[in-house]
Amino acid sequence: MQPVLAYLKKHQPRFVDELCEYVRFPSVSAQVNHRPDLQACAEWLLNNCRQIGLEARLLPTAGNPVVIARTPRHRSNGTQRPHFLIYGHYDVQPPEPFELWKSPPFEPRIQGRSLFARGSTDNKGQHLAHLKAVEAYLKSGTELPCDLTFLIEGEEEVGSKNLAPFLKAHRAELDCDAIVISDTGMPAPNCPALTYALRGIAAFEITLQGPARDLHSGIFGGTVDNPAMALAQLLAKLRDKNGRVAVPGFYDDVEPLSAYERRQLRRFPLKEKEYRKFLGVPKLFGERGFTPVEQRSARPTLEINGLTSGYQGEGSKTIIPAWARAKITCRLVPNQRPERIASLLRAHLRKLCPPTVRLEIEEGHGAKPYLVSPNGHQTQAALRALQAAFGTQPVLMREGGSIPIVNDFKQILHADTLLLGLALPDDNAHSPNEKFNLDCFAKGQLMSAYLWRELSKPEA
Ligand code: BES
Ligand code: MN
């Protein structure tokens, strides 16, 4: 182990340079004009994998390519070594609004121990930490106690819809004992965490079509419905004053939180005033009867992510817009299913929609929620690795975000996922001025280095 640790220490400045190179690619999966950038980014990653001694391939999908990189398997004595899969994504969220960035999103800037760039924490920095740990093993001539395969995709931020078919097609090669993902959070730089639950997701776009074109609001106003108004009224009916989603049946499948789990979640309460200030809201709001920790990780939600209609330019323009549109996502908890939520929402919207506008519903991506027992021996091994790297006891968390593929890993590869996130609460994932903490980067490499040793120990 010593040579691995020494290698990591010695090469830290170069690793930071490499992360800077990596985040320069504007690999925005939501925007088609960036497809060449996704390809170029994947090729950079492929090269990096090859340089560190991995057998790496770039495999096409119906969407963006997948990078598969494995440690060399040169043993011939027939003994079965454990095999772990490390998952990450090289695609990033759209950087807009540009004007709120203190430096351009794809020109990395280091200030103190923070590296600012879109994709730095979500997720390039986090999986690069694992790659650099494996580089340390390979380049220091230290034998790994297990086989490793990296699977880095380019469509996570748009729902990973081409990845499940990919898993099925490569099932044999990807067959493994567990999946390791660093793409979640930790409470503070000195407080490592293991996440044992993620929320699922169901995405929609709702459009209300009104008049055949934008109309003069003076000449025609008063005789036709306004789609923006109709949409506002419709959306307002989707949540009640107690913060509950007002779609009939929405909570039917929700597994109630056990008294035990509520006690666990109460062990790390949010400092409400600090939290409120950090978010910049005058008052918190959430489902009545639940704590903020429960509300944001263990309870389902319905959110408007985008709302568009009419004239958005400078000054005023007196029109009745021809259409209005809302982008909506629901976050789901065990045992809600995205398909069922979609059909409930569709039925409810049809019922609510007035006859004066035409309703169109487009269904987007969906993913089931994920929950795994934190008591298994692999989880215990991961906790030991976190403890060794950070020098302090890790916490167990449920997270509100989603990683669509984790349920497919379970269903297709029959393996559990260890979520060992390195993102800090103020890393601004999905927001302007996203950053990654370079101490988390370095500690993440250490964690990965220890992890292979701990995970490969036979079950006690
Ligand atoms: N890294 C996040 C997921 C995450 C963030 C989990 C924080 C837990 C805590 C991931 O890249 C992400 O943002 N996923 C999307 C998925 C969606 C677009 C299908 C999400 O959760 O919005
Ligand atoms: Mn993300």
CSV table of N, CA, C and O and ligand atoms in Angstrom, one decimal, residues 89 91 93 121-123 126 155-160 182-185 195 197-199 201 329 331 365-367 399-404 423 429-430, ligand 1:
chain,number,residue,atom,x,y,z
A,89,HIS,N,-20.0,9.3,-15.0
A,89,HIS,CA,-20.5,9.9,-16.3
A,89,HIS,C,-19.7,11.1,-16.7
A,89,HIS,O,-19.4,12.0,-15.8
A,91,ASP,N,-20.7,13.2,-19.1
A,91,ASP,CA,-21.6,14.3,-19.6
A,91,ASP,C,-21.9,15.2,-18.4
A,91,ASP,O,-21.8,14.8,-17.2
A,93,GLN,N,-24.4,18.9,-17.0
A,93,GLN,CA,-25.6,19.7,-17.1
A,93,GLN,C,-25.3,20.9,-18.0
A,93,GLN,O,-24.2,21.4,-18.0
A,121,THR,N,-17.5,18.7,-10.1
A,121,THR,CA,-17.9,17.8,-9.1
A,121,THR,C,-18.9,16.7,-9.6
A,121,THR,O,-18.9,15.6,-9.2
A,122,ASP,N,-19.7,17.1,-10.6
A,122,ASP,CA,-20.7,16.3,-11.2
A,122,ASP,C,-20.4,16.0,-12.7
A,122,ASP,O,-20.9,16.8,-13.5
A,123,ASN,N,-19.6,15.1,-13.0
A,123,ASN,CA,-19.1,14.0,-12.2
A,123,ASN,C,-17.6,13.8,-12.5
A,123,ASN,O,-17.0,12.8,-12.0
A,126,GLN,N,-15.0,13.4,-9.6
A,126,GLN,CA,-15.3,12.2,-8.7
A,126,GLN,C,-14.8,10.9,-9.3
A,126,GLN,O,-14.2,10.1,-8.6
A,155,GLU,N,-24.6,9.9,-20.8
A,155,GLU,CA,-26.0,10.3,-20.9
A,155,GLU,C,-26.7,10.3,-19.6
A,155,GLU,O,-27.9,10.2,-19.5
A,156,GLU,N,-25.9,10.3,-18.5
A,156,GLU,CA,-26.5,10.3,-17.2
A,156,GLU,C,-27.5,11.4,-16.9
A,156,GLU,O,-28.6,11.3,-16.4
A,157,GLU,N,-27.0,12.6,-17.3
A,157,GLU,CA,-27.8,13.8,-17.0
A,157,GLU,C,-29.1,13.9,-17.9
A,157,GLU,O,-29.8,14.9,-17.7
A,158,VAL,N,-29.2,13.0,-18.8
A,158,VAL,CA,-30.5,13.0,-19.6
A,158,VAL,C,-31.2,11.7,-19.4
A,158,VAL,O,-32.1,11.3,-20.2
A,159,GLY,N,-30.9,10.9,-18.4
A,159,GLY,CA,-31.7,9.7,-18.0
A,159,GLY,C,-31.1,8.4,-18.4
A,159,GLY,O,-31.7,7.4,-18.1
A,160,SER,N,-29.9,8.3,-19.0
A,160,SER,CA,-29.2,7.0,-19.2
A,160,SER,C,-30.1,6.0,-20.0
A,160,SER,O,-30.0,4.8,-19.8
A,182,SER,N,-18.9,7.2,-7.2
A,182,SER,CA,-18.8,8.4,-6.5
A,182,SER,C,-19.5,9.5,-7.3
A,182,SER,O,-18.9,10.0,-8.2
A,183,ASP,N,-20.7,9.8,-7.0
A,183,ASP,CA,-21.5,10.8,-7.7
A,183,ASP,C,-22.6,11.3,-6.8
A,183,ASP,O,-23.7,11.7,-7.2
A,184,THR,N,-22.4,11.3,-5.5
A,184,THR,CA,-23.3,11.8,-4.5
A,184,THR,C,-22.6,12.7,-3.6
A,184,THR,O,-21.4,13.1,-3.9
A,185,GLY,N,-23.2,13.1,-2.5
A,185,GLY,CA,-22.6,14.1,-1.6
A,185,GLY,C,-22.0,13.6,-0.3
A,185,GLY,O,-22.1,12.5,0.0
A,195,THR,N,-23.9,6.7,1.0
A,195,THR,CA,-25.3,6.9,0.7
A,195,THR,C,-25.9,5.6,0.5
A,195,THR,O,-25.4,4.8,-0.4
A,197,ALA,N,-29.5,5.3,-0.1
A,197,ALA,CA,-30.7,5.4,-0.8
A,197,ALA,C,-30.7,6.7,-1.7
A,197,ALA,O,-30.1,7.7,-1.4
A,198,LEU,N,-31.3,6.5,-2.9
A,198,LEU,CA,-31.5,7.6,-3.8
A,198,LEU,C,-32.9,7.7,-4.2
A,198,LEU,O,-33.6,6.7,-4.2
A,199,ARG,N,-33.4,8.9,-4.5
A,199,ARG,CA,-34.8,9.0,-5.0
A,199,ARG,C,-34.8,8.7,-6.5
A,199,ARG,O,-33.8,8.8,-7.2
A,201,ILE,N,-37.1,9.1,-10.3
A,201,ILE,CA,-37.5,10.4,-11.0
A,201,ILE,C,-38.5,10.0,-12.1
A,201,ILE,O,-38.4,8.9,-12.6
A,329,THR,N,-40.6,17.6,-13.0
A,329,THR,CA,-40.1,16.2,-12.6
A,329,THR,C,-40.6,15.9,-11.2
A,329,THR,O,-40.8,16.8,-10.4
A,331,ARG,N,-39.8,13.5,-7.9
A,331,ARG,CA,-38.8,12.7,-7.3
A,331,ARG,C,-39.5,11.6,-6.5
A,331,ARG,O,-40.5,11.9,-5.8
A,365,HIS,N,-37.6,11.0,-19.3
A,365,HIS,CA,-37.0,9.9,-18.6
A,365,HIS,C,-37.6,9.5,-17.3
A,365,HIS,O,-38.3,10.3,-16.7
A,366,GLY,N,-37.3,8.3,-16.9
A,366,GLY,CA,-37.8,7.9,-15.6
A,366,GLY,C,-36.8,6.9,-14.9
A,366,GLY,O,-36.1,6.2,-15.6
A,367,ALA,N,-36.8,6.9,-13.6
A,367,ALA,CA,-35.9,6.0,-12.9
A,367,ALA,C,-36.6,5.6,-11.6
A,367,ALA,O,-37.2,6.5,-10.9
A,399,GLU,N,-30.0,10.2,0.0
A,399,GLU,CA,-29.9,11.4,-0.9
A,399,GLU,C,-31.1,11.6,-1.7
A,399,GLU,O,-31.8,10.6,-2.1
A,400,GLY,N,-31.4,12.9,-2.0
A,400,GLY,CA,-32.6,13.2,-2.8
A,400,GLY,C,-32.4,13.1,-4.3
A,400,GLY,O,-33.4,13.0,-5.0
A,401,GLY,N,-31.2,13.1,-4.8
A,401,GLY,CA,-30.9,13.1,-6.2
A,401,GLY,C,-31.1,11.7,-6.8
A,401,GLY,O,-31.4,10.7,-6.0
A,402,SER,N,-30.9,11.5,-8.1
A,402,SER,CA,-31.2,10.3,-8.7
A,402,SER,C,-30.0,9.9,-9.6
A,402,SER,O,-29.3,10.7,-10.2
A,403,ILE,N,-29.7,8.6,-9.7
A,403,ILE,CA,-28.7,8.1,-10.6
A,403,ILE,C,-29.5,6.9,-11.3
A,403,ILE,O,-29.6,5.8,-10.7
A,404,PRO,N,-30.0,7.2,-12.5
A,404,PRO,CA,-31.0,6.3,-13.1
A,404,PRO,C,-30.5,4.9,-13.2
A,404,PRO,O,-31.3,3.9,-13.1
A,423,ALA,N,-19.0,15.0,-3.3
A,423,ALA,CA,-19.4,16.4,-3.5
A,423,ALA,C,-19.8,17.1,-2.2
A,423,ALA,O,-20.5,16.5,-1.4
A,429,ALA,N,-23.5,21.9,-7.8
A,429,ALA,CA,-23.9,20.9,-8.9
A,429,ALA,C,-25.2,21.5,-9.6
A,429,ALA,O,-26.1,21.9,-8.9
A,430,HIS,N,-25.2,21.5,-10.9
A,430,HIS,CA,-26.4,21.9,-11.7
A,430,HIS,C,-26.6,23.4,-11.6
A,430,HIS,O,-27.5,24.0,-12.3
B,1,BES,N1,-24.8,13.3,-9.2
B,1,BES,C1,-26.2,13.4,-9.5
B,1,BES,C2,-27.1,12.6,-8.6
B,1,BES,C3,-27.0,13.0,-7.1
B,1,BES,C4,-26.7,14.3,-6.7
B,1,BES,C5,-27.4,12.1,-6.2
B,1,BES,C6,-26.7,14.6,-5.4
B,1,BES,C7,-27.4,12.4,-4.9
B,1,BES,C8,-27.0,13.6,-4.5
B,1,BES,C9,-26.5,13.0,-10.9
B,1,BES,O1,-25.5,13.4,-11.8
B,1,BES,C10,-27.7,13.8,-11.3
B,1,BES,O2,-27.8,15.0,-11.2
B,1,BES,N2,-28.7,13.0,-11.8
B,1,BES,C11,-29.9,13.6,-12.3
B,1,BES,C12,-30.6,12.5,-13.0
B,1,BES,C13,-31.7,12.9,-13.9
B,1,BES,C14,-31.4,13.9,-14.9
B,1,BES,C15,-32.3,11.7,-14.6
B,1,BES,C16,-30.8,14.2,-11.2
B,1,BES,O3,-30.8,13.7,-10.1
B,1,BES,O4,-31.4,15.2,-11.5
